[in-house]
mmCIF file of C-alpha atoms in Angstrom:
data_model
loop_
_atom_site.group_PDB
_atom_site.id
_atom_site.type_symbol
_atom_site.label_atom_id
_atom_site.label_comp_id
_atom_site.label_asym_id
_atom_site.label_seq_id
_atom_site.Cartn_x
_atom_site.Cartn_y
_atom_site.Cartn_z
ATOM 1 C CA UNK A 1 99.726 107.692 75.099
ATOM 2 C CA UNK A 2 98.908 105.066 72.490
ATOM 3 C CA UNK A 3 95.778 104.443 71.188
ATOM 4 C CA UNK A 4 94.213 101.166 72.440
ATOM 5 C CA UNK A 5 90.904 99.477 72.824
ATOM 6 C CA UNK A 6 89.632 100.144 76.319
ATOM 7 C CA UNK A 7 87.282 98.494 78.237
ATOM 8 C CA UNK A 8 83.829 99.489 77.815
ATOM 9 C CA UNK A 9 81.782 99.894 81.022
ATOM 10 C CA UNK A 10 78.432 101.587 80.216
ATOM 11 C CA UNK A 11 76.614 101.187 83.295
ATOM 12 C CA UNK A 12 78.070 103.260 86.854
ATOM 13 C CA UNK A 13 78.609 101.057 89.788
ATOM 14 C CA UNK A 14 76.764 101.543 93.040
ATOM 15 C CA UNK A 15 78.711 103.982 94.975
ATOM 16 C CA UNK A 16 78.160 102.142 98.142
ATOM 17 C CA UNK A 17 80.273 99.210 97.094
ATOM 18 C CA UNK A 18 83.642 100.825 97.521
ATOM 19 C CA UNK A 19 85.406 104.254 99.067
ATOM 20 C CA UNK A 20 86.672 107.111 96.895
ATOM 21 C CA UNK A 21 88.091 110.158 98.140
ATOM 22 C CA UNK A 22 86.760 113.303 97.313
ATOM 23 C CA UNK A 23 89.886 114.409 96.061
ATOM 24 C CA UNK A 24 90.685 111.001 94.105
ATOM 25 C CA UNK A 25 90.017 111.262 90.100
ATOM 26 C CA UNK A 26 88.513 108.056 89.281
ATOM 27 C CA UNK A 27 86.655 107.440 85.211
ATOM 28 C CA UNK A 28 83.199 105.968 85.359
ATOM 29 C CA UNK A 29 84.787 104.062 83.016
ATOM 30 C CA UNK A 30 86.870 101.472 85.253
ATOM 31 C CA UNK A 31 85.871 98.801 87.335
ATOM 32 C CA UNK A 32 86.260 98.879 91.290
ATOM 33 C CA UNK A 33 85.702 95.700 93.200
ATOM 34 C CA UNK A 34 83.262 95.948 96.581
ATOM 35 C CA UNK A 35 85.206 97.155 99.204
ATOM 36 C CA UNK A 36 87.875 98.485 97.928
ATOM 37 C CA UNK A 37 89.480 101.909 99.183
ATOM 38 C CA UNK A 38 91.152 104.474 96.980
ATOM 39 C CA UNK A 39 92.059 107.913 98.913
ATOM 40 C CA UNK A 40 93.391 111.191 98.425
ATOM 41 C CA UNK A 41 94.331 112.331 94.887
ATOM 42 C CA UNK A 42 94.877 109.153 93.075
ATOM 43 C CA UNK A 43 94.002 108.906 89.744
ATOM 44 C CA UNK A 44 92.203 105.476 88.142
ATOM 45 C CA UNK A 45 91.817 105.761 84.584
ATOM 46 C CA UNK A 46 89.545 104.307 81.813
ATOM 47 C CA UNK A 47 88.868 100.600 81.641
ATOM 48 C CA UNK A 48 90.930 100.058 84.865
ATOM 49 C CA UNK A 49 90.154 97.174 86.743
ATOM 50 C CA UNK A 50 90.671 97.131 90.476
ATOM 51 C CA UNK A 51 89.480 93.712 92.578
ATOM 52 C CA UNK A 52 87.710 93.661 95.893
ATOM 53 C CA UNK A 53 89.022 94.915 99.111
ATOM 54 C CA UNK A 54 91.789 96.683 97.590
ATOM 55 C CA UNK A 55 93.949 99.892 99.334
ATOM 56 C CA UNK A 56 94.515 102.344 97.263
ATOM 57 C CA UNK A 57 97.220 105.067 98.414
ATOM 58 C CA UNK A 58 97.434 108.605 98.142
ATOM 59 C CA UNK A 59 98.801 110.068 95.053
ATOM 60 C CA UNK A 60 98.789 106.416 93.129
ATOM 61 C CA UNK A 61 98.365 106.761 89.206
ATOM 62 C CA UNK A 62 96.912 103.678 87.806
ATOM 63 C CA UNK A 63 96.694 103.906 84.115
ATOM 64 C CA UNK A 64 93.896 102.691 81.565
ATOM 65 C CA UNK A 65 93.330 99.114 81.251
ATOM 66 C CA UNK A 66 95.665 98.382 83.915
ATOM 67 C CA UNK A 67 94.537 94.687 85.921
ATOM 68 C CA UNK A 68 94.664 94.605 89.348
ATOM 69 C CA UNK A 69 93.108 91.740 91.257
ATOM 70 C CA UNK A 70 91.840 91.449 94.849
ATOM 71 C CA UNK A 71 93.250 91.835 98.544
ATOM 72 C CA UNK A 72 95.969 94.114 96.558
ATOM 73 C CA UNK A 73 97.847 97.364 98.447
ATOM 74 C CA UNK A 74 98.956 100.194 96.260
ATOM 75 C CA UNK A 75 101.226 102.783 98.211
ATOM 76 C CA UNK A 76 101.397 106.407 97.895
ATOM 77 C CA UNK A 77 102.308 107.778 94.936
ATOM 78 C CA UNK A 78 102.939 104.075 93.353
ATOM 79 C CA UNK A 79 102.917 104.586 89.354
ATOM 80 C CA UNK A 80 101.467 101.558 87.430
ATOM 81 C CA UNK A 81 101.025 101.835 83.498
ATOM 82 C CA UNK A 82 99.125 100.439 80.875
ATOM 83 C CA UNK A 83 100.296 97.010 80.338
ATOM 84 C CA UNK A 84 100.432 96.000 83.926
ATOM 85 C CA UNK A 85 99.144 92.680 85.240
ATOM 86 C CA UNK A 86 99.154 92.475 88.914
ATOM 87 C CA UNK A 87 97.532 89.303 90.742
ATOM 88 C CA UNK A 88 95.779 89.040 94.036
ATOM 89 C CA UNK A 89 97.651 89.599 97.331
ATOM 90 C CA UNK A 90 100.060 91.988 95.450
ATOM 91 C CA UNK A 91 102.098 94.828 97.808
ATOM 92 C CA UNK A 92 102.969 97.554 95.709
ATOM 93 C CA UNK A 93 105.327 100.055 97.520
ATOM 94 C CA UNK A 94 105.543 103.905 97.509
ATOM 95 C CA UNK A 95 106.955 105.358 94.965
ATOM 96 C CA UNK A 96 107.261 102.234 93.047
ATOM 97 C CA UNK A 97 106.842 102.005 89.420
ATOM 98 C CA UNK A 98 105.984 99.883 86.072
ATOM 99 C CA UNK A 99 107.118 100.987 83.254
ATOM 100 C CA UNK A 100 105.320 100.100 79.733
ATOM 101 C CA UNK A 101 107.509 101.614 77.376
ATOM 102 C CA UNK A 102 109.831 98.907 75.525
ATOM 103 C CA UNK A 103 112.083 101.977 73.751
ATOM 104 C CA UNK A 104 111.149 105.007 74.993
ATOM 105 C CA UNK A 105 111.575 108.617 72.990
ATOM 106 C CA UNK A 106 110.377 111.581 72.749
ATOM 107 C CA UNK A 107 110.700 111.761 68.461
ATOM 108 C CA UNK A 108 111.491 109.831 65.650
ATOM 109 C CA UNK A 109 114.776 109.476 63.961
ATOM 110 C CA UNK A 110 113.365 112.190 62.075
ATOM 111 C CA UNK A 111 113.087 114.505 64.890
ATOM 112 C CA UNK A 112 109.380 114.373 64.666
ATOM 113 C CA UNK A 113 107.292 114.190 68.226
ATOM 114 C CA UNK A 114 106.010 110.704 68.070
ATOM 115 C CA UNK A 115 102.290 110.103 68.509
ATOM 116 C CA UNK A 116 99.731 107.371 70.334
ATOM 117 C CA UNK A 117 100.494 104.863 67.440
ATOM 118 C CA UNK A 118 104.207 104.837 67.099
ATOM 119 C CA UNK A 119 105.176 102.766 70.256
ATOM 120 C CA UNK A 120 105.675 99.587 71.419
ATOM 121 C CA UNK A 121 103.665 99.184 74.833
ATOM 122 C CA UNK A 122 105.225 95.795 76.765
ATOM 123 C CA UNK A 123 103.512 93.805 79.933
ATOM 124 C CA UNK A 124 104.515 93.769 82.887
ATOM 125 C CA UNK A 125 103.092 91.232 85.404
ATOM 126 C CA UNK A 126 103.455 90.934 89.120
ATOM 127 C CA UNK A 127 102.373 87.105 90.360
ATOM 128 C CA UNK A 128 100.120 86.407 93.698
ATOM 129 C CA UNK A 129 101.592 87.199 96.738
ATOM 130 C CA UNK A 130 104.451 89.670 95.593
ATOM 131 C CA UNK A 131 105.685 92.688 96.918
ATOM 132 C CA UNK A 132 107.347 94.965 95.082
ATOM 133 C CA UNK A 133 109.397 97.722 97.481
ATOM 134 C CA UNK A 134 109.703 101.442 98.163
ATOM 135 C CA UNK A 135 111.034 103.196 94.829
ATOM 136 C CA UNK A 136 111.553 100.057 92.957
ATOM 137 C CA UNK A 137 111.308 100.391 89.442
ATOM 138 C CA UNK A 138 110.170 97.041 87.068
ATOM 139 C CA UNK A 139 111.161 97.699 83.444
ATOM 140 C CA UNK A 140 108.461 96.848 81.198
ATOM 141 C CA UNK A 141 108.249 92.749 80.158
ATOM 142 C CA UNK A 142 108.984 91.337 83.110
ATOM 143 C CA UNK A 143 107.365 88.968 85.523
ATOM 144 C CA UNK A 144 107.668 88.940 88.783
ATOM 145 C CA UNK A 145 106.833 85.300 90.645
ATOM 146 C CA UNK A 146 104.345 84.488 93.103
ATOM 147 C CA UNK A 147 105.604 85.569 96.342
ATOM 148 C CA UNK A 148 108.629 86.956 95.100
ATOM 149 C CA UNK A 149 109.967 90.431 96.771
ATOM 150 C CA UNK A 150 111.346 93.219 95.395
ATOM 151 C CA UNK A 151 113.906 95.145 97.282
ATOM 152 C CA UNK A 152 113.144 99.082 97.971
ATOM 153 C CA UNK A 153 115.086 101.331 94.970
ATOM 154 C CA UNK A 154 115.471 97.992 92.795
ATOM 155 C CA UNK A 155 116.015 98.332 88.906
ATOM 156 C CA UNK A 156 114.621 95.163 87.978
ATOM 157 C CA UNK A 157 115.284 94.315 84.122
ATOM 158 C CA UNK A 158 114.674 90.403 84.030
ATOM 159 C CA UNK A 159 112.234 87.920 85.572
ATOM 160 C CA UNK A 160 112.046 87.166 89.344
ATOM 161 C CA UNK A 161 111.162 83.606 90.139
ATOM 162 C CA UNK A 162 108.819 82.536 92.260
ATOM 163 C CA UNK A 163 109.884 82.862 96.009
ATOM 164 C CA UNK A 164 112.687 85.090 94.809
ATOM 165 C CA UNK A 165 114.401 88.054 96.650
ATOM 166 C CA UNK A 166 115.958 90.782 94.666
ATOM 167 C CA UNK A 167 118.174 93.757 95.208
ATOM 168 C CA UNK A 168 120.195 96.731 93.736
ATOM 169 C CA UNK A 169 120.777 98.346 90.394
ATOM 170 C CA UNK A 170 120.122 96.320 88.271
ATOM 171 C CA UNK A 171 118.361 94.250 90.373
ATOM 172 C CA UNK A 172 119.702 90.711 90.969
ATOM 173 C CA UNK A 173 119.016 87.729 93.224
ATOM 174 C CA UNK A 174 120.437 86.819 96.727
ATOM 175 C CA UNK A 175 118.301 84.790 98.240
ATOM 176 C CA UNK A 176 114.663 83.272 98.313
ATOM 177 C CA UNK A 177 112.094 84.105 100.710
ATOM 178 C CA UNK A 178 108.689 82.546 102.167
ATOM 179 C CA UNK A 179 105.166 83.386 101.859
ATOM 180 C CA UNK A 180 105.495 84.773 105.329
ATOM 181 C CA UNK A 181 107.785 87.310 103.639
ATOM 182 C CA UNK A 182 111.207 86.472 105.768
ATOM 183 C CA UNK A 183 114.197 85.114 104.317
ATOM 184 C CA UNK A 184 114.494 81.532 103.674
ATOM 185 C CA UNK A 185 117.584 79.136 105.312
ATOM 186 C CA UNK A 186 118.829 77.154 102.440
ATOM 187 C CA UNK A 187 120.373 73.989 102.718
ATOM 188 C CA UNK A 188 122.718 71.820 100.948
ATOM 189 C CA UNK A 189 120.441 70.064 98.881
ATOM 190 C CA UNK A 190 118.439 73.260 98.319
ATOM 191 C CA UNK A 191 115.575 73.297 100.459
ATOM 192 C CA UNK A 192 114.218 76.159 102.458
ATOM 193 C CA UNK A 193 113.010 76.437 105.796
ATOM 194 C CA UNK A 194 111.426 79.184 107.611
ATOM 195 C CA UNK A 195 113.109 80.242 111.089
ATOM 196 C CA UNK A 196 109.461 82.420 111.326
ATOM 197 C CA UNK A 197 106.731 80.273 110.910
ATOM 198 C CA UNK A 198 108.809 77.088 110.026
ATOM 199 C CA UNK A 199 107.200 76.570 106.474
ATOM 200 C CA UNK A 200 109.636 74.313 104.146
ATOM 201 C CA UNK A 201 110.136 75.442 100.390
ATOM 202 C CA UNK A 202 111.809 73.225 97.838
ATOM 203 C CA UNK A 203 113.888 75.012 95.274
ATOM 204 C CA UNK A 204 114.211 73.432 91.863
ATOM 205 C CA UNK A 205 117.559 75.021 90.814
ATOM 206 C CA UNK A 206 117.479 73.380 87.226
ATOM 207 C CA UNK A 207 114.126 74.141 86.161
ATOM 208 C CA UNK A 208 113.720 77.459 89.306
ATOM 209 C CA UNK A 209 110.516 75.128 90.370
ATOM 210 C CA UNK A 210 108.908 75.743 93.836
ATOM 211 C CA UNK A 211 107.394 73.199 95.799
ATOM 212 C CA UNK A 212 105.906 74.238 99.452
ATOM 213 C CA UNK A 213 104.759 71.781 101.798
#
């Protein structure tokens, strides 16, 4: 993996504050917020940073430096690399997974095996509110909007607006959904209604702007 400046954490937190599974490999080196829960065999690596009141799946790998923030839930076996942004609120399916690698080999032109400095790591960032689905993959240096979803098995290779609902290989939009999580009713004139919990979303299809009310 490529060498990068991790966060330094020199003092170990209070035990008490969060869970950890006996089986779970997490460094003394990351950061866990109070509350949070992280169970059976998941890894947290090196200047990590998990938010309060977090879930924490089994089998998740969460690599070094990654940001998560609070209220987030990280299926089993989710896979999250360095590079990854992910807001409060976030759902993170099982099996899902963010890639960091912009052009990934295993050796140079040269047929050399490349090393921790000869790769390009990208970000990937997942907005407040978003759910990503089962076995969806989000190719590094995209963003995924606030309370955007991700369909389950989704290659998703470009941005997701805000609100947005996307599906297939590669992924692509059909539709816009609410905070609630169901499927919006779009008129006309492009506003969105909720036939769950009746909240109305306004869809700026020039500029992709969201306005709820």
């Amino acid at each position: 993996m490529q060498s990068a400046p991790i966060n330094g954490f020199d003092e170990p937190q209070a035990p008490t504050d969060f869970f950890v599974h006996p089986s779970a490999d997490v460094s003394p080196r990351a950061r866990i917020g109070k509350g949070t829960r992280i169970w059976n065999r998941a890894q947290v690596r090196e200047g990590a940073v998990l938010g309060e009141r977090c879930n924490v799946g089994r089998d998740v790998y969460i690599d070094f430096d990654v940001q998560i923030g609070n209220c987030c839930k990280i299926q089993n076996s989710a896979l999250i690399y360095h590079g990854a942004v992910i807001e409060d609120g976030v759902f993170i399916g099982p099996q899902a997974c963010l890639t960091n690698d912009r052009y990934p080999r295993a050796i140079n032109p040269d047929g050399s095996l490349k090393g921790a400095d000869d790769w390009e790591v990208g970000q990937t960032v997942v907005r407040y509110g978003a759910s990503i689905g089962a076995g969806a993959i989000i190719v590094t240096g995209v963003e995924v909007g606030r309370f955007a979803m991700v369909g389950a098995g989704a290659v998703v290779t470009h941005d997701v607006p805000a609100h947005g609902l996307v599906v297939g290989t590669p992924a692509r939009l059909v539709g816009y959904v609410c905070a609630c999580g169901t499927r919006l009713e779009i008129d006309d004139q492009g506003r969105g209604r909720c036939p769950r919990c009746q909240r109305e979303i306004e869809i700026g299809a020039a500029e992709g702007k969201i306005e709820t009310r």
